[in-house]
Amino acid sequence: MINISSYKNKNVGILGAGLSGVAAAKILVSSKANIFIFDDKKDKPDLINDNCWKNYKLWPWAALTVLVVSPGIPINAKNKHLAIKLAIKNKIKIINEIDLFFQTKPKAKIIGITGTNGKSTTVALLFHILKSNKIKCVIGGNYGFPACEIKDPGKNGIIILELSSYQLDGAKELRLDLATITNITKDHLDYHETFENYKFSKLKIINSLKENGTFFLDAHNKLLNEIVTEKNFKSINIIKIKKDKNFNYVNDNDYLQGAHNESNSSIAISIAKHLNINLKKISFAINNFRGLPHRMEPLYTSDRIKIINDSKSTNGESTAAALNSFENIFWIAGGQPKSDGIGEAKNFLDKVKEVFLIGKSTDYFCKEISKFKKDLQINNCLTLENATKLALKKAAMSNLQNYVILLSPSAASFDQYINFEDRGNKFKKIVNQELNEGSIK
């Protein structure tokens, strides 16, 4: 593992022992630092030495060189974690794992991608295009490897960093060659406290570009265009991405259906073109792209029916994009609601034939949906299994020639599941069981 010589024999605190915290611990131990690590919500990971696992209240604060904070813990919030208060009191530098990675001084070209929705699909598609064209490439950050576990592919290689608002909020040493923002809509307000704070965190990715770095801007995104025009960035290059007839083949791929995926793909294509990959080779790579689990993932397709797993849609904006991609939808929704409820999904309820609600907030979602379309049939199913079976039954009984069973919850999963992947995997299991029993034709 790469080490950072400046940490040799230095005392370093690590707050949080998830993937990024453990990755930070590994690189610091390799650097021969003396680490102290703790997590309020986790037991000691097996990889962490017993001597290093110590409650932050017992750390030698006056002797610490730096505090590395995991991305799920707000650094800039008004109500700060006690460990962060202690670091400030003792004038200790506070960084996150992304900063630690940049201290290793990677030689590869680095691309940063953020956004409320679509960033993982954009990252995965760009990675697929680059790998298909034999370019040495690694994904890390919020998706793929934790940043500190990335193996630098060297000066001819590329590192794609997916960056969450949490990671951007805490980062101080981020330096990018290329960057983009897929979109910015209200989300994670429990962490950032206000939409202005959330926007500020996302926009840090532009300020993190090196001089003469390049920002890829979706010309059709009104909010981003207004912000970029108002800020008048002079030390970077801005490439505006416009709708192009060459991008029409994107929606031919079942894994890239919908206007939102056209936007995500346009960004990936534009970056690939900027890296001197010709359009024919880009097109070939896109035709072979198989998407990401739980993001508009086709589980079953026939002449009459499509079953789509979009469990990753945890907010109204993302679900709006899913609803806008289909007609005759039997929509499975619900869970732990976000502050804006179904949000922009309200604009596409005419595409929905019936709603099947799950989770502990079915009454809330019923009221939300009824506000915007009173005559829409809503079924309170509580569980995903009940919702899926009833949706399949009612859809099959309809006279529709084509229809879609769509899980796109517009809500977090934590009321019933560990995370959105757990929810999506449960949906897959139910669908596979129905297929095996011959209930889907």
Tab-separated table of C-alpha atoms in Angstrom:
chain	number	residue	atom	x	y	z
A	1	MET	CA	0.000	0.000	0.000
A	2	ILE	CA	1.112	3.579	-0.726
A	3	ASN	CA	2.245	5.482	2.333
A	4	ILE	CA	2.404	9.181	3.185
A	5	SER	CA	5.808	9.788	4.746
A	6	SER	CA	4.749	12.983	6.525
A	7	TYR	CA	2.580	10.943	8.931
A	8	LYS	CA	5.425	8.758	10.225
A	9	ASN	CA	5.264	8.626	14.045
A	10	LYS	CA	2.468	11.262	14.078
A	11	ASN	CA	-0.728	10.844	16.114
A	12	VAL	CA	-3.872	10.801	13.962
A	13	GLY	CA	-7.526	10.472	14.978
A	14	ILE	CA	-10.084	8.777	12.729
A	15	LEU	CA	-13.769	9.436	13.425
A	16	GLY	CA	-15.952	6.751	11.848
A	17	ALA	CA	-15.111	3.150	11.012
A	18	GLY	CA	-17.087	2.493	7.852
A	19	LEU	CA	-15.461	1.764	4.494
A	20	SER	CA	-13.743	5.148	4.229
A	21	GLY	CA	-12.627	5.164	7.883
A	22	VAL	CA	-11.067	1.713	7.599
A	23	ALA	CA	-9.421	2.673	4.268
A	24	ALA	CA	-7.952	5.771	5.956
A	25	ALA	CA	-6.726	3.616	8.847
A	26	LYS	CA	-4.971	1.202	6.457
A	27	ILE	CA	-3.067	3.920	4.628
A	28	LEU	CA	-2.078	5.650	7.886
A	29	VAL	CA	-0.858	2.406	9.473
A	30	SER	CA	1.134	1.795	6.279
A	31	SER	CA	2.548	5.301	6.771
A	32	LYS	CA	3.641	4.276	10.301
A	33	ALA	CA	1.297	6.778	11.960
A	34	ASN	CA	-0.065	6.199	15.462
A	35	ILE	CA	-3.807	6.002	14.915
A	36	PHE	CA	-6.783	6.343	17.245
A	37	ILE	CA	-10.109	5.307	15.721
A	38	PHE	CA	-13.674	5.156	17.006
A	39	ASP	CA	-17.243	4.959	15.753
A	40	ASP	CA	-20.291	5.734	17.920
A	41	LYS	CA	-22.497	3.373	15.923
A	42	LYS	CA	-20.220	0.436	15.052
A	43	ASP	CA	-18.297	-2.259	16.856
A	44	LYS	CA	-14.560	-2.465	16.246
A	45	PRO	CA	-13.843	-3.852	12.743
A	46	ASP	CA	-11.661	-6.988	12.738
A	47	LEU	CA	-8.959	-5.172	10.761
A	48	ILE	CA	-8.440	-2.591	13.517
A	49	ASN	CA	-5.890	-3.328	16.256
A	50	ASP	CA	-7.332	-3.344	19.799
A	51	ASN	CA	-4.811	-0.701	20.889
A	52	CYS	CA	-6.087	1.715	18.210
A	53	TRP	CA	-9.785	1.416	19.101
A	54	LYS	CA	-10.405	4.036	21.749
A	55	ASN	CA	-13.302	6.387	22.477
A	56	TYR	CA	-12.507	9.884	21.162
A	57	LYS	CA	-13.028	11.316	24.646
A	58	LEU	CA	-9.853	9.456	25.666
A	59	TRP	CA	-7.675	10.470	22.709
A	60	PRO	CA	-4.532	12.534	23.397
A	61	TRP	CA	-6.067	15.608	21.756
A	62	ALA	CA	-3.171	17.942	22.513
A	63	ALA	CA	-0.815	15.530	20.707
A	64	LEU	CA	-2.942	14.853	17.574
A	65	THR	CA	-1.683	16.108	14.209
A	66	VAL	CA	-4.919	15.706	12.262
A	67	LEU	CA	-8.474	14.373	12.538
A	68	VAL	CA	-9.841	12.337	9.599
A	69	VAL	CA	-13.656	12.441	9.570
A	70	SER	CA	-15.846	9.917	7.718
A	71	PRO	CA	-18.249	11.456	5.160
A	72	GLY	CA	-21.451	10.587	7.050
A	73	ILE	CA	-20.467	12.904	9.916
A	74	PRO	CA	-21.075	16.611	9.128
A	75	ILE	CA	-17.964	18.737	9.558
A	76	ASN	CA	-19.625	22.109	8.940
A	77	ALA	CA	-22.990	21.615	10.661
A	78	LYS	CA	-24.138	23.964	13.435
A	79	ASN	CA	-24.599	21.032	15.817
A	80	LYS	CA	-21.153	19.467	15.573
A	81	HIS	CA	-20.044	16.048	16.797
A	82	LEU	CA	-18.131	16.302	20.085
A	83	ALA	CA	-14.944	14.976	18.450
A	84	ILE	CA	-15.073	17.803	15.884
A	85	LYS	CA	-15.583	20.341	18.679
A	86	LEU	CA	-12.550	18.908	20.474
A	87	ALA	CA	-10.482	19.133	17.290
A	88	ILE	CA	-11.466	22.789	16.812
A	89	LYS	CA	-10.762	23.557	20.476
A	90	ASN	CA	-7.281	22.002	20.166
A	91	LYS	CA	-6.641	23.665	16.761
A	92	ILE	CA	-6.261	20.321	15.012
A	93	LYS	CA	-6.572	20.149	11.224
A	94	ILE	CA	-9.777	18.389	10.125
A	95	ILE	CA	-9.804	16.498	6.798
A	96	ASN	CA	-11.679	13.600	5.232
A	97	GLU	CA	-10.596	10.436	3.432
A	98	ILE	CA	-10.717	12.165	0.029
A	99	ASP	CA	-8.115	14.660	1.277
A	100	LEU	CA	-5.945	11.819	2.546
A	101	PHE	CA	-6.061	10.204	-0.894
A	102	PHE	CA	-4.899	13.428	-2.565
A	103	GLN	CA	-1.981	13.585	-0.133
A	104	THR	CA	-0.667	10.416	-1.843
A	105	LYS	CA	-0.138	12.630	-4.940
A	106	PRO	CA	-1.686	10.382	-7.620
A	107	LYS	CA	-0.241	10.830	-11.121
A	108	ALA	CA	-3.362	9.839	-13.102
A	109	LYS	CA	-5.789	12.335	-14.646
A	110	ILE	CA	-8.661	12.708	-12.170
A	111	ILE	CA	-12.324	13.190	-13.115
A	112	GLY	CA	-14.822	14.229	-10.428
A	113	ILE	CA	-18.544	13.515	-10.867
A	114	THR	CA	-21.305	14.592	-8.492
A	115	GLY	CA	-25.055	15.271	-8.623
A	116	THR	CA	-28.229	14.555	-6.683
A	117	ASN	CA	-29.304	11.839	-9.112
A	118	GLY	CA	-27.572	9.931	-11.884
A	119	LYS	CA	-23.958	10.263	-10.761
A	120	SER	CA	-23.367	6.512	-10.290
A	121	THR	CA	-24.834	5.688	-13.719
A	122	THR	CA	-22.707	8.424	-15.318
A	123	VAL	CA	-19.571	7.149	-13.552
A	124	ALA	CA	-20.281	3.524	-14.463
A	125	LEU	CA	-21.014	4.353	-18.104
A	126	LEU	CA	-17.889	6.507	-18.492
A	127	PHE	CA	-15.789	3.781	-16.843
A	128	HIS	CA	-17.282	1.203	-19.239
A	129	ILE	CA	-16.504	3.367	-22.288
A	130	LEU	CA	-12.906	3.954	-21.150
A	131	LYS	CA	-12.268	0.301	-20.259
A	132	SER	CA	-13.792	-0.826	-23.563
A	133	ASN	CA	-11.222	1.368	-25.278
A	134	LYS	CA	-8.319	-0.084	-23.273
A	135	ILE	CA	-7.695	3.023	-21.150
A	136	LYS	CA	-6.353	2.247	-17.672
A	137	CYS	CA	-9.108	3.431	-15.380
A	138	VAL	CA	-10.199	3.093	-11.725
A	139	ILE	CA	-13.433	4.148	-9.980
A	140	GLY	CA	-13.413	5.336	-6.381
A	141	GLY	CA	-14.905	7.629	-3.786
A	142	ASN	CA	-18.625	7.263	-3.134
A	143	TYR	CA	-18.824	4.345	-5.588
A	144	GLY	CA	-16.258	1.643	-6.244
A	145	PHE	CA	-13.186	1.639	-4.017
A	146	PRO	CA	-12.898	3.997	-1.032
A	147	ALA	CA	-10.508	6.678	-2.279
A	148	CYS	CA	-7.598	5.521	-0.093
A	149	GLU	CA	-7.806	2.028	-1.626
A	150	ILE	CA	-7.445	3.283	-5.205
A	151	LYS	CA	-4.345	2.007	-6.985
A	152	ASP	CA	-3.051	4.912	-9.048
A	153	PRO	CA	-2.998	3.778	-12.725
A	154	GLY	CA	-0.208	6.289	-13.467
A	155	LYS	CA	0.176	9.313	-15.717
A	156	ASN	CA	-1.479	7.606	-18.708
A	157	GLY	CA	-4.389	6.370	-16.628
A	158	ILE	CA	-7.608	7.910	-15.324
A	159	ILE	CA	-9.258	7.934	-11.908
A	160	ILE	CA	-13.001	8.626	-11.814
A	161	LEU	CA	-14.155	9.863	-8.419
A	162	GLU	CA	-17.853	9.791	-7.624
A	163	LEU	CA	-18.225	12.502	-4.988
A	164	SER	CA	-21.208	12.804	-2.664
A	165	SER	CA	-22.242	16.103	-1.107
A	166	TYR	CA	-20.919	14.711	2.198
A	167	GLN	CA	-17.460	14.125	0.727
A	168	LEU	CA	-17.389	17.498	-1.013
A	169	ASP	CA	-18.553	19.265	2.136
A	170	GLY	CA	-15.522	18.084	4.106
A	171	ALA	CA	-12.852	18.054	1.378
A	172	LYS	CA	-10.089	20.665	1.452
A	173	GLU	CA	-7.422	19.189	-0.843
A	174	LEU	CA	-9.494	18.055	-3.835
A	175	ARG	CA	-7.735	18.827	-7.157
A	176	LEU	CA	-9.458	17.721	-10.365
A	177	ASP	CA	-8.603	17.774	-14.070
A	178	LEU	CA	-12.205	17.316	-15.278
A	179	ALA	CA	-15.512	17.598	-13.435
A	180	THR	CA	-19.265	17.595	-13.895
A	181	ILE	CA	-22.516	17.911	-11.926
A	182	THR	CA	-25.378	15.789	-13.263
A	183	ASN	CA	-28.026	17.918	-11.485
A	184	ILE	CA	-28.855	19.573	-8.167
A	185	THR	CA	-32.228	19.115	-6.496
A	186	LYS	CA	-33.302	19.136	-2.837
A	187	ASP	CA	-31.905	16.169	-0.914
A	188	HIS	CA	-29.966	15.288	2.254
A	189	LEU	CA	-31.328	18.342	4.078
A	190	ASP	CA	-31.105	16.434	7.366
A	191	TYR	CA	-27.314	16.540	6.897
A	192	HIS	CA	-26.805	19.931	5.220
A	193	GLU	CA	-29.627	21.721	7.112
A	194	THR	CA	-30.545	24.013	4.171
A	195	PHE	CA	-30.761	23.693	0.385
A	196	GLU	CA	-28.252	26.557	0.083
A	197	ASN	CA	-25.704	24.568	2.109
A	198	TYR	CA	-26.369	21.507	-0.044
A	199	LYS	CA	-25.900	23.487	-3.279
A	200	PHE	CA	-22.705	25.044	-1.901
A	201	SER	CA	-21.279	21.569	-1.203
A	202	LYS	CA	-22.078	20.339	-4.718
A	203	LEU	CA	-20.597	23.456	-6.342
A	204	LYS	CA	-17.296	22.914	-4.530
A	205	ILE	CA	-16.483	20.443	-7.297
A	206	ILE	CA	-16.087	23.355	-9.753
A	207	ASN	CA	-13.815	25.267	-7.386
A	208	SER	CA	-11.745	22.090	-7.025
A	209	LEU	CA	-10.734	22.113	-10.690
A	210	LYS	CA	-7.076	22.845	-11.415
A	211	GLU	CA	-6.267	25.959	-13.413
A	212	ASN	CA	-7.360	25.305	-17.027
A	213	GLY	CA	-9.345	22.293	-15.832
A	214	THR	CA	-12.579	21.496	-17.684
A	215	PHE	CA	-16.163	21.527	-16.397
A	216	PHE	CA	-18.861	19.730	-18.420
A	217	LEU	CA	-22.170	21.584	-18.139
A	218	ASP	CA	-25.538	20.221	-19.263
A	219	ALA	CA	-26.791	23.129	-21.388
A	220	HIS	CA	-30.409	22.120	-20.656
A	221	ASN	CA	-30.078	22.273	-16.864
A	222	LYS	CA	-31.513	25.706	-16.014
A	223	LEU	CA	-30.299	25.876	-12.398
A	224	LEU	CA	-26.707	24.878	-13.192
A	225	ASN	CA	-26.520	27.226	-16.172
A	226	GLU	CA	-27.721	30.158	-14.051
A	227	ILE	CA	-25.202	29.382	-11.306
A	228	VAL	CA	-22.240	28.935	-13.658
A	229	THR	CA	-23.123	32.101	-15.616
A	230	GLU	CA	-23.523	34.112	-12.403
A	231	LYS	CA	-20.217	32.893	-10.920
A	232	ASN	CA	-18.334	33.693	-14.154
A	233	PHE	CA	-15.533	31.148	-13.684
A	234	LYS	CA	-12.479	32.473	-15.555
A	235	SER	CA	-9.648	30.065	-14.716
A	236	ILE	CA	-11.378	26.955	-16.081
A	237	ASN	CA	-12.787	25.766	-19.398
A	238	ILE	CA	-16.513	25.105	-19.655
A	239	ILE	CA	-17.907	22.693	-22.234
A	240	LYS	CA	-21.675	23.045	-22.692
A	241	ILE	CA	-23.370	19.769	-23.618
A	242	LYS	CA	-26.306	20.195	-25.982
A	243	LYS	CA	-28.728	17.613	-27.328
A	244	ASP	CA	-27.106	15.947	-30.275
A	245	LYS	CA	-28.523	13.630	-32.912
A	246	ASN	CA	-25.519	11.398	-32.238
A	247	PHE	CA	-26.914	10.637	-28.785
A	248	ASN	CA	-30.163	9.128	-30.093
A	249	TYR	CA	-28.833	5.560	-29.851
A	250	VAL	CA	-28.559	5.810	-26.052
A	251	ASN	CA	-32.216	4.925	-25.353
A	252	ASP	CA	-31.905	1.871	-27.612
A	253	ASN	CA	-30.193	0.294	-24.596
A	254	ASP	CA	-32.853	-1.005	-22.151
A	255	TYR	CA	-30.609	-0.036	-19.238
A	256	LEU	CA	-30.518	3.616	-20.329
A	257	GLN	CA	-34.210	4.399	-20.810
A	258	GLY	CA	-35.583	7.885	-20.176
A	259	ALA	CA	-34.635	11.524	-20.582
A	260	HIS	CA	-32.548	11.483	-17.384
A	261	ASN	CA	-30.364	8.696	-18.765
A	262	GLU	CA	-30.042	10.618	-22.005
A	263	SER	CA	-28.598	13.456	-19.924
A	264	ASN	CA	-26.321	11.132	-17.905
A	265	SER	CA	-25.121	9.466	-21.111
A	266	SER	CA	-24.552	12.798	-22.847
A	267	ILE	CA	-22.169	13.788	-20.053
A	268	ALA	CA	-20.279	10.475	-20.241
A	269	ILE	CA	-20.092	10.701	-24.043
A	270	SER	CA	-18.841	14.302	-23.954
A	271	ILE	CA	-16.091	13.451	-21.472
A	272	ALA	CA	-15.078	10.412	-23.533
A	273	LYS	CA	-14.929	12.547	-26.701
A	274	HIS	CA	-12.818	15.101	-24.829
A	275	LEU	CA	-10.436	12.215	-24.031
A	276	ASN	CA	-10.082	11.562	-27.778
A	277	ILE	CA	-12.298	8.491	-28.098
A	278	ASN	CA	-14.171	8.553	-31.392
A	279	LEU	CA	-17.966	8.387	-31.503
A	280	LYS	CA	-18.097	5.001	-33.253
A	281	LYS	CA	-16.129	3.377	-30.424
A	282	ILE	CA	-18.243	5.194	-27.825
A	283	SER	CA	-21.438	3.956	-29.492
A	284	PHE	CA	-20.172	0.361	-29.535
A	285	ALA	CA	-19.343	0.544	-25.806
A	286	ILE	CA	-22.764	1.990	-24.928
A	287	ASN	CA	-24.543	-0.800	-26.816
A	288	ASN	CA	-22.801	-3.288	-24.504
A	289	PHE	CA	-23.438	-1.396	-21.248
A	290	ARG	CA	-25.536	-3.340	-18.747
A	291	GLY	CA	-26.336	-0.628	-16.237
A	292	LEU	CA	-26.237	-0.678	-12.450
A	293	PRO	CA	-28.368	-2.727	-10.070
A	294	HIS	CA	-31.433	-0.970	-8.648
A	295	ARG	CA	-31.249	1.949	-11.096
A	296	MET	CA	-33.920	1.541	-13.775
A	297	GLU	CA	-32.846	-2.100	-13.890
A	298	PRO	CA	-34.993	-4.278	-16.205
A	299	LEU	CA	-35.849	-7.512	-14.383
A	300	TYR	CA	-38.205	-8.945	-16.999
A	301	THR	CA	-39.348	-7.885	-20.456
A	302	SER	CA	-41.884	-9.430	-22.824
A	303	ASP	CA	-44.123	-8.144	-25.620
A	304	ARG	CA	-46.669	-7.037	-23.024
A	305	ILE	CA	-44.849	-6.378	-19.734
A	306	LYS	CA	-41.753	-4.719	-18.325
A	307	ILE	CA	-40.720	-5.083	-14.687
A	308	ILE	CA	-38.292	-2.373	-13.561
A	309	ASN	CA	-36.287	-2.239	-10.326
A	310	ASP	CA	-35.598	1.423	-9.531
A	311	SER	CA	-35.089	1.020	-5.778
A	312	LYS	CA	-32.289	3.617	-5.892
A	313	SER	CA	-34.914	6.349	-6.504
A	314	THR	CA	-35.143	7.647	-2.959
A	315	ASN	CA	-36.481	11.123	-3.814
A	316	GLY	CA	-39.217	12.677	-5.951
A	317	GLU	CA	-36.860	14.038	-8.612
A	318	SER	CA	-35.405	10.599	-9.356
A	319	THR	CA	-38.832	8.937	-9.382
A	320	ALA	CA	-40.137	11.679	-11.696
A	321	ALA	CA	-37.476	10.665	-14.216
A	322	ALA	CA	-38.554	7.020	-13.932
A	323	LEU	CA	-42.277	7.798	-14.354
A	324	ASN	CA	-41.503	10.010	-17.340
A	325	SER	CA	-39.755	7.084	-19.045
A	326	PHE	CA	-42.839	4.833	-19.396
A	327	GLU	CA	-46.602	4.660	-19.991
A	328	ASN	CA	-49.275	2.494	-18.308
A	329	ILE	CA	-47.391	2.229	-15.023
A	330	PHE	CA	-48.364	0.137	-12.037
A	331	TRP	CA	-46.269	2.067	-9.545
A	332	ILE	CA	-44.874	0.637	-6.293
A	333	ALA	CA	-43.894	3.512	-3.997
A	334	GLY	CA	-43.387	4.470	-0.382
A	335	GLY	CA	-40.982	4.059	2.511
A	336	GLN	CA	-39.384	6.698	4.711
A	337	PRO	CA	-40.380	9.992	3.050
A	338	LYS	CA	-38.019	12.856	2.227
A	339	SER	CA	-38.901	16.453	3.082
A	340	ASP	CA	-40.391	17.204	-0.357
A	341	GLY	CA	-42.619	14.106	-0.436
A	342	ILE	CA	-43.131	12.842	-3.995
A	343	GLY	CA	-41.696	16.131	-5.323
A	344	GLU	CA	-41.522	16.378	-9.107
A	345	ALA	CA	-43.143	12.932	-9.481
A	346	LYS	CA	-46.471	14.750	-9.102
A	347	ASN	CA	-46.075	16.012	-12.675
A	348	PHE	CA	-46.168	12.507	-14.179
A	349	LEU	CA	-49.093	10.882	-12.388
A	350	ASP	CA	-51.088	10.767	-15.645
A	351	LYS	CA	-48.712	7.988	-16.722
A	352	VAL	CA	-49.717	5.891	-13.693
A	353	LYS	CA	-52.634	3.440	-13.805
A	354	GLU	CA	-52.536	2.399	-10.143
A	355	VAL	CA	-50.344	2.957	-7.076
A	356	PHE	CA	-49.263	0.276	-4.617
A	357	LEU	CA	-47.911	1.747	-1.369
A	358	ILE	CA	-45.405	0.105	0.970
A	359	GLY	CA	-43.754	1.057	4.254
A	360	LYS	CA	-44.807	2.740	7.453
A	361	SER	CA	-45.889	6.026	5.847
A	362	THR	CA	-48.609	4.774	3.505
A	363	ASP	CA	-51.126	7.333	4.818
A	364	TYR	CA	-48.644	10.140	4.142
A	365	PHE	CA	-48.019	8.979	0.568
A	366	CYS	CA	-51.720	8.423	-0.040
A	367	LYS	CA	-52.459	12.053	0.908
A	368	GLU	CA	-49.488	13.316	-1.128
A	369	ILE	CA	-50.564	11.511	-4.301
A	370	SER	CA	-54.272	12.294	-3.853
A	371	LYS	CA	-53.465	16.013	-3.620
A	372	PHE	CA	-52.320	15.964	-7.244
A	373	LYS	CA	-54.547	13.234	-8.778
A	374	LYS	CA	-57.691	12.509	-6.810
A	375	ASP	CA	-59.093	9.797	-9.077
A	376	LEU	CA	-55.934	7.639	-9.076
A	377	GLN	CA	-56.503	4.187	-7.542
A	378	ILE	CA	-54.202	3.770	-4.510
A	379	ASN	CA	-53.679	0.428	-2.757
A	380	ASN	CA	-52.198	0.373	0.763
A	381	CYS	CA	-50.123	-2.813	0.675
A	382	LEU	CA	-47.650	-2.183	3.533
A	383	THR	CA	-45.177	-4.850	2.384
A	384	LEU	CA	-43.240	-5.069	-0.874
A	385	GLU	CA	-44.379	-8.641	-1.394
A	386	ASN	CA	-48.071	-7.693	-1.125
A	387	ALA	CA	-47.537	-4.710	-3.433
A	388	THR	CA	-45.679	-6.691	-6.102
A	389	LYS	CA	-48.162	-9.555	-6.187
A	390	LEU	CA	-51.171	-7.232	-6.296
A	391	ALA	CA	-49.604	-5.033	-8.982
A	392	LEU	CA	-48.881	-8.079	-11.158
A	393	LYS	CA	-52.408	-9.417	-10.635
A	394	LYS	CA	-54.167	-6.132	-11.441
A	395	ALA	CA	-51.924	-5.401	-14.422
A	396	ALA	CA	-52.571	-8.863	-15.893
A	397	MET	CA	-56.337	-8.364	-15.473
A	398	SER	CA	-56.240	-5.040	-17.310
A	399	ASN	CA	-56.991	-4.713	-21.015
A	400	LEU	CA	-53.691	-2.948	-21.638
A	401	GLN	CA	-51.524	-4.235	-24.470
A	402	ASN	CA	-48.340	-2.942	-22.787
A	403	TYR	CA	-47.689	-2.032	-19.182
A	404	VAL	CA	-44.874	-1.544	-16.681
A	405	ILE	CA	-44.505	-2.746	-13.085
A	406	LEU	CA	-42.237	-0.100	-11.596
A	407	LEU	CA	-40.616	-0.087	-8.162
A	408	SER	CA	-39.531	3.535	-7.772
A	409	PRO	CA	-40.203	4.379	-4.124
A	410	SER	CA	-39.545	8.156	-3.993
A	411	ALA	CA	-38.473	7.487	-0.412
A	412	ALA	CA	-35.643	6.180	1.713
A	413	SER	CA	-35.700	2.485	2.644
A	414	PHE	CA	-34.737	2.616	6.315
A	415	ASP	CA	-38.248	2.041	7.684
A	416	GLN	CA	-38.186	-1.567	6.445
A	417	TYR	CA	-34.769	-2.292	4.933
A	418	ILE	CA	-31.056	-1.866	5.601
A	419	ASN	CA	-30.659	0.267	2.450
A	420	PHE	CA	-31.985	0.669	-1.097
A	421	GLU	CA	-29.937	-2.352	-2.265
A	422	ASP	CA	-31.629	-4.544	0.328
A	423	ARG	CA	-35.029	-3.287	-0.848
A	424	GLY	CA	-34.136	-3.840	-4.514
A	425	ASN	CA	-32.817	-7.353	-3.858
A	426	LYS	CA	-36.030	-8.243	-2.046
A	427	PHE	CA	-37.999	-7.028	-5.088
A	428	LYS	CA	-35.842	-9.188	-7.380
A	429	LYS	CA	-36.434	-12.217	-5.166
A	430	ILE	CA	-40.210	-11.698	-5.245
A	431	VAL	CA	-40.226	-11.237	-9.048
A	432	ASN	CA	-38.075	-14.343	-9.585
A	433	GLN	CA	-40.396	-16.350	-7.355
A	434	GLU	CA	-43.428	-15.198	-9.359
A	435	LEU	CA	-41.620	-16.079	-12.604
A	436	ASN	CA	-40.790	-19.568	-11.300
A	437	GLU	CA	-44.408	-20.092	-10.297
A	438	GLY	CA	-45.607	-19.034	-13.748
A	439	SER	CA	-47.488	-15.992	-12.435
A	440	ILE	CA	-45.797	-13.677	-14.961
A	441	LYS	CA	-46.410	-14.226	-18.661
